[in-house]
XYZ file of C-alpha atoms in Angstrom:
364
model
C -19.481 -18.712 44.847
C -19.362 -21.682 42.797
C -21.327 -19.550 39.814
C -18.929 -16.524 40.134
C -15.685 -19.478 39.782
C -17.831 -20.828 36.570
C -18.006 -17.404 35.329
C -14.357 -15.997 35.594
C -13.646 -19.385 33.876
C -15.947 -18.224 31.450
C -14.533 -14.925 30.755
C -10.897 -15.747 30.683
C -11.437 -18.671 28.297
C -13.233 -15.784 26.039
C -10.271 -13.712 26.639
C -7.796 -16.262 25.660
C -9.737 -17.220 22.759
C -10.314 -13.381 21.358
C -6.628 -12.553 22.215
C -5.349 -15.579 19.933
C -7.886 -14.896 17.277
C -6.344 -11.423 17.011
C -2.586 -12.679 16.939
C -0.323 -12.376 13.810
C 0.533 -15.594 12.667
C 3.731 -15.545 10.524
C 4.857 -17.631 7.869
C 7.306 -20.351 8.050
C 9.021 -22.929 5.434
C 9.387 -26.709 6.144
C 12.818 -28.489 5.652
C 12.877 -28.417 1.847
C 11.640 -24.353 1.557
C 8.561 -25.671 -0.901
C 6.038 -25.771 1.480
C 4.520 -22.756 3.896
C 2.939 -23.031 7.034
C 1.904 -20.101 9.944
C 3.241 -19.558 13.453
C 1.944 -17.370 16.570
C 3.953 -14.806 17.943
C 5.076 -17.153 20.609
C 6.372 -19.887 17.941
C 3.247 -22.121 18.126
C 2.502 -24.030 14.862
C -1.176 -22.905 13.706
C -0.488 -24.540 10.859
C 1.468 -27.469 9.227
C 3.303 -26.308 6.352
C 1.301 -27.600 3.677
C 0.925 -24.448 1.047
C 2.749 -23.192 -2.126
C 1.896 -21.751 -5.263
C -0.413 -18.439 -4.746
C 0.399 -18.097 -0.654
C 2.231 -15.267 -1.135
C 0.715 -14.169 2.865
C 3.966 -13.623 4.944
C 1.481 -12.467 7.629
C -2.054 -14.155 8.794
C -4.367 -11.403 10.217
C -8.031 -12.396 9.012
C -8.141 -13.508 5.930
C -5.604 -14.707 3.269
C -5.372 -16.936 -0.438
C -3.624 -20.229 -0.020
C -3.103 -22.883 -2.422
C -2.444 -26.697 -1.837
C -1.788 -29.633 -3.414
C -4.334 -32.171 -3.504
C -4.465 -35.285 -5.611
C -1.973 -34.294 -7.825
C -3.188 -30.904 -8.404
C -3.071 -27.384 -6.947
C -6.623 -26.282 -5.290
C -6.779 -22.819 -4.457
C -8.850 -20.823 -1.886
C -9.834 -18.372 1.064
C -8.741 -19.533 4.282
C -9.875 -17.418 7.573
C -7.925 -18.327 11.147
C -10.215 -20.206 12.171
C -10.000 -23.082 9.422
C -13.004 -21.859 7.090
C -12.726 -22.652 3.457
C -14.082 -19.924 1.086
C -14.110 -18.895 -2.331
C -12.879 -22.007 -3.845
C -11.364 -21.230 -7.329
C -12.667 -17.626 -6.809
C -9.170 -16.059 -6.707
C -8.717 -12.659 -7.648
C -5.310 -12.471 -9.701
C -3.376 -9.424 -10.981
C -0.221 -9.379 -12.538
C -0.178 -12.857 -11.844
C -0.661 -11.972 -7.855
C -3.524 -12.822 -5.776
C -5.052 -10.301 -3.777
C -4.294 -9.454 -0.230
C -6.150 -8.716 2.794
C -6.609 -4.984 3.614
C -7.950 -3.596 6.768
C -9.770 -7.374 7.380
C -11.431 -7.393 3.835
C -10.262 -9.194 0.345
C -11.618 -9.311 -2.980
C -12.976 -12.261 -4.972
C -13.800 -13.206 -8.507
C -16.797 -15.005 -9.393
C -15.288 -17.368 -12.214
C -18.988 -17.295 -13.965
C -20.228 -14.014 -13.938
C -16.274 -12.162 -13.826
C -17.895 -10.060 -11.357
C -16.341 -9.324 -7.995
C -16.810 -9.269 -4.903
C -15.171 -8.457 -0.758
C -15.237 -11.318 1.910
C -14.880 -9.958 5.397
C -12.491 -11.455 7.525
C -14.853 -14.287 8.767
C -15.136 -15.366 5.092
C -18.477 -14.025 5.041
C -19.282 -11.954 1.571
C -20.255 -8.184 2.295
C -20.221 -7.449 -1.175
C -21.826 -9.243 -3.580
C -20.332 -10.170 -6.560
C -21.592 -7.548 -8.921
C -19.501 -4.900 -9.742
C -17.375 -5.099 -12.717
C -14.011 -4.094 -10.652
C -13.195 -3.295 -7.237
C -10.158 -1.478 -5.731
C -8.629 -2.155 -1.593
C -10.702 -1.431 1.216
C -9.219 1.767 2.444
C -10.557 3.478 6.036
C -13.789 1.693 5.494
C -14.754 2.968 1.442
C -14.147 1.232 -1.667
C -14.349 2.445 -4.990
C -16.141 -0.054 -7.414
C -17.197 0.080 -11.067
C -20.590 -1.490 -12.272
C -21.859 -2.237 -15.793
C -18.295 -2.117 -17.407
C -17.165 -3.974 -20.331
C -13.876 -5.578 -19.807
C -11.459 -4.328 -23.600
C -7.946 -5.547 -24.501
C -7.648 -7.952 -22.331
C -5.058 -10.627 -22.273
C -6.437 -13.039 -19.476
C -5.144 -15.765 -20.872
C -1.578 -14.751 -21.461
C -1.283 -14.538 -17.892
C -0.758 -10.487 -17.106
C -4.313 -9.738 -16.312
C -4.074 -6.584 -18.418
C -7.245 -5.138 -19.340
C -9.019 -1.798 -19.446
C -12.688 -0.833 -19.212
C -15.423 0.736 -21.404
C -18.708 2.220 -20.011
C -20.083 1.576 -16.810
C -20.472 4.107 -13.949
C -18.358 4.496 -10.841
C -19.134 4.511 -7.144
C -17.898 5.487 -3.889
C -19.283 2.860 -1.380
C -18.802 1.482 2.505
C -18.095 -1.899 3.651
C -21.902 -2.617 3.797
C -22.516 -1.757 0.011
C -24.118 1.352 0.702
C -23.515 3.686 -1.759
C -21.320 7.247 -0.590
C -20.858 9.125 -3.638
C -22.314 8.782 -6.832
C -20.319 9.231 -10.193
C -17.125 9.567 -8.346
C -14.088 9.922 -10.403
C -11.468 7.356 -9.595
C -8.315 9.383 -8.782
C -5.243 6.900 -6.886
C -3.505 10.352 -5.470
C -6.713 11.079 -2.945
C -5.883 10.345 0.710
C -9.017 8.395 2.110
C -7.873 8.154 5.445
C -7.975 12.717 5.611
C -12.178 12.417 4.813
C -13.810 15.186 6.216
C -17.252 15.734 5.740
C -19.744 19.617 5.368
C -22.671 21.212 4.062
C -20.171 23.474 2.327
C -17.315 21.928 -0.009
C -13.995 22.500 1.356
C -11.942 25.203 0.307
C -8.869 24.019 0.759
C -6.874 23.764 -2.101
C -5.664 21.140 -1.239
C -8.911 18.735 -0.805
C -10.851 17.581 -3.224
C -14.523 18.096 -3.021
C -17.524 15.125 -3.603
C -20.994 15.269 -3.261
C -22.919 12.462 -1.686
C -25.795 11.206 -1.719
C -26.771 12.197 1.698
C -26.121 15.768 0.805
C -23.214 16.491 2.134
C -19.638 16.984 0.595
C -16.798 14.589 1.379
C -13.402 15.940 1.025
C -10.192 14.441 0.705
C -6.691 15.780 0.293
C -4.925 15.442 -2.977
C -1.577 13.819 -2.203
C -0.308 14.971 -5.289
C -1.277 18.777 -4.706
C 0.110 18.351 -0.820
C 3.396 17.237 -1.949
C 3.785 20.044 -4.715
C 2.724 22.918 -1.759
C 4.717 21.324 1.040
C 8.034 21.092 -1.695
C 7.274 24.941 -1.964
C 6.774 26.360 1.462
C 8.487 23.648 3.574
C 11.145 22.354 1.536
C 12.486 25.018 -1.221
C 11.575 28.266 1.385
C 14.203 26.892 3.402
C 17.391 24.929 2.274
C 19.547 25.399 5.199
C 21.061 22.079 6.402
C 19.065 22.074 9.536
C 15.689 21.948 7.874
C 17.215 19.596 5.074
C 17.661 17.498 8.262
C 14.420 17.882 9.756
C 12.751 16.893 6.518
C 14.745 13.593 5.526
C 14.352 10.080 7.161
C 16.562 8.595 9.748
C 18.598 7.282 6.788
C 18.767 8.098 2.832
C 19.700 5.273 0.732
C 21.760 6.458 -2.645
C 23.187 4.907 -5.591
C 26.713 4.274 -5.801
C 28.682 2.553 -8.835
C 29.433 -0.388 -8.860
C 27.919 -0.812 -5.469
C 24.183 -0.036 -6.104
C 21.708 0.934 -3.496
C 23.222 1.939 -0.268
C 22.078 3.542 2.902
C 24.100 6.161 5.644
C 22.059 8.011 8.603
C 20.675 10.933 7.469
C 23.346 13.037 9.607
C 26.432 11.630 8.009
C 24.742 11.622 4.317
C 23.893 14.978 4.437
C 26.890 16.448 5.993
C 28.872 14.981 3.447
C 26.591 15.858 0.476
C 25.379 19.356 1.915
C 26.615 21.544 -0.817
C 25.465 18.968 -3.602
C 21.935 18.628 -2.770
C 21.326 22.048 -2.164
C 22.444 23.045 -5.524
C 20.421 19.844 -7.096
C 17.556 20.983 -4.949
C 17.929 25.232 -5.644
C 17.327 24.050 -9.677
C 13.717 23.624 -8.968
C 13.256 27.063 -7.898
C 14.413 28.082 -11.690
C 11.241 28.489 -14.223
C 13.025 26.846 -16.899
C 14.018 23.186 -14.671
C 13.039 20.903 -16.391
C 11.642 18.227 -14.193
C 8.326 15.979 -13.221
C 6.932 14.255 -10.225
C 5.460 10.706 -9.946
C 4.149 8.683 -7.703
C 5.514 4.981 -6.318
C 5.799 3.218 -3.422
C 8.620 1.635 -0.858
C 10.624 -0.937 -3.580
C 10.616 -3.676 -0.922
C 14.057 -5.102 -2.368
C 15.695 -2.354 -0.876
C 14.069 -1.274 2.193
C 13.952 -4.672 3.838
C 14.488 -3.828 7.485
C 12.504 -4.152 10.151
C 11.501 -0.668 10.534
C 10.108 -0.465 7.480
C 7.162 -3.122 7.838
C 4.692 -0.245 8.606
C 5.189 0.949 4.913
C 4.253 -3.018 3.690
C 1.199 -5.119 3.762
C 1.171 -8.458 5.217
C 2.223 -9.934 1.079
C 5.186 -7.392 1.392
C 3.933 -5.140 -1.026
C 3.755 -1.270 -0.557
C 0.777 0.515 0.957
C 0.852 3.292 -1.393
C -2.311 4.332 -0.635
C -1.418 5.440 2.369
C 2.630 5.895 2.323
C 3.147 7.052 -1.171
C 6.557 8.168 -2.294
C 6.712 11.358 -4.402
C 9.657 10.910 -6.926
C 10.846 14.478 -8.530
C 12.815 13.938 -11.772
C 14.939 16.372 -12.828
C 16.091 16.297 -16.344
C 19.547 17.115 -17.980
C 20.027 17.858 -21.281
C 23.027 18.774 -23.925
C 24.740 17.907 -27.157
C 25.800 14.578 -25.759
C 24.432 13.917 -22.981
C 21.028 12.937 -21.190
C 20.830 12.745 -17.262
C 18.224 12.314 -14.361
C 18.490 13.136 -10.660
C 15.953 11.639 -8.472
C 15.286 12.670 -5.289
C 12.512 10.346 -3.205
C 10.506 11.616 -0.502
C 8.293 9.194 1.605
C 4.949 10.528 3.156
C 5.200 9.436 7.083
C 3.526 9.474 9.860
C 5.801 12.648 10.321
C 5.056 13.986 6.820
C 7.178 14.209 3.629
C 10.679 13.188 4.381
C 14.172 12.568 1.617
C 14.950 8.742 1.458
C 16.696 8.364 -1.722
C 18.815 10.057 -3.823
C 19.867 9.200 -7.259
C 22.401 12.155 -8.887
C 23.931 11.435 -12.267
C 25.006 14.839 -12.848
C 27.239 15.235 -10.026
C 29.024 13.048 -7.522
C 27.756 11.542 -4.048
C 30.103 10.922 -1.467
């Protein structure tokens, strides 16, 4: 009896301890706003505000970047949830932003070589530092570039803006092993829609690679999904009631001298029926002349709550997996030059209206 009491002990210590390892610890400021430290979800200080500079982290899954002053400088590092220091001084930095963690994996800079490399989320590195760049870990593959020489940069003036000459490019996993061979590094492919064949996929709109097992991996084209789902589930049907069924659960517009604003869908489109259709009907005309592009949720304007799914723990867009298709139509005549944009957010529920900019026209 005494060894089955010892054991449930056991167990619900492990429990306890596995349950607050995988916890979400949020930031908090001290007093004074200059220093950060991290909470549970019950409130519990995990850690003493004590960070600043490149802790940009608002959440603590695994694995984040911290910085802290110590005699009378700023010493910056890896820091897992259970207190292990890695990486020290091995930051990787773009745009003057350290990287942040992605699916329990974040990338590191070796300051020698200017390799890089992934630390898991026990600070343990699964990729060596020798690949020239490497992008997110996204539904377990990475793309990474070897052998590349690093032209125009301007490291020092702080941007980290560079490109790259040479070198080959690779599909791998999380365990280095390599998936696809010369693979073409294209940001509009959907890694989380992988489907794998003998055959290559003939949907138009995948896009086929073969790997070095022999088989072809597939992946849909986000940018080839959006363009057939505008035509067949957007433009093949206008009515209001599909306009409805196709737009978010509120569309934020511009609105002088206001700005950005936001009204449920319902009452937005209700009021603006006649407008958008019309704006909308243009694209259907061979001689519109508009574009699409690619962005992601501006987190300055969709701060709510509802929208964390679309952000990372740093706040910044998940692109990769929520893009936002921007169509761009263009107005031209003897005086004047204007652009309606109209926004639509991939979801869980597919492409759905979120924003709409018209200049040519007034929004009510």
């Amino acid at each position: 009896m005494k060894r089955i009491f010892l054991l449930y002990i056991f167990l619900f210590v492990s429990c306890t301890l596995f349950a607050q390892n995988n916890d979400t610890w949020a930031s908090f400021w001290d007093k004074d706003s200059t220093h950060t430290g991290y909470k549970d979800k019950n409130g519990v200080i995990k850690i003493e505000p004590k960070f600043m500079g490149m802790t940009i982290a608002n959440k603590f899954d695994d694995i984040i970047v911290v910085t802290e002053e110590e005699d009378q400088s700023w010493k910056s590092y890896y820091l897992t949830k259970t207190g292990k220091i890695v990486g020290r001084d091995s930051l990787y930095i773009f745009d003057n932003g350290p990287d942040c963690e992605n699916e329990g994996f974040i990338r590191f800079r070796d300051p020698k070589t200017d390799k890089m490399g992934l630390f898991n989320g026990d600070g343990k590195i699964v990729i060596p530092a020798e690949y020239s760049n490497i992008n997110k870990a996204i539904n377990g593959m990475i793309i990474v570039l070897k052998g590349a020489e690093k032209i125009n940069d301007t490291h020092d003036g702080g941007c980290n803006h560079f490109s790259w000459s040479g070198g080959n490019d690779y599909l791998i996993d999380t365990n280095n092993k390599i998936l696809i061979k010369n693979f073409v590094y294209n940001d509009e492919l959907n890694f989380y829609s992988l489907q794998k064949s003998k055959e290559p996929s003939l949907d138009p709109i995948r896009e086929n690679f073969l790997g070095v097992d022999g088989q072809y991996y597939s992946f849909i084209n986000y940018d080839k999904e959006f363009k057939l789902w505008l035509k067949n589930g957007l433009l093949s049907d206008l009515s209001k009631e599909n306009l409805l069924k196709k737009s978010y659960t509120e569309i934020f517009y511009w609105k002088e001298p206001i700005g950005w604003i936001s009204e449920p869908k319902t009452k937005f489109i209700n009021k603006n029926y006649k407008l958008l259709k019309e704006k909308l009907l243009e694209l259907n005309n061979p001689t519109c002349d508009y574009f699409v592009t690619t962005d992601g949720l501006n987190q300055f304007i969709y701060e709510a709550d509802k929208y964390n799914q679309y952000f990372n723990n740093c706040n910044e867009s998940k692109d990769w997996k929520y893009p936002m298709k921007n169509i761009i139509i263009t107005h031209r005549d003897k005086k004047d030059f204007t652009q309606d944009h109209f926004d639509f957010l991939r979801t869980e529920k597919g492409y759905q209206l979120i924003s709409v900019s018209i200049r040519k026209g007034k929004l009510k």
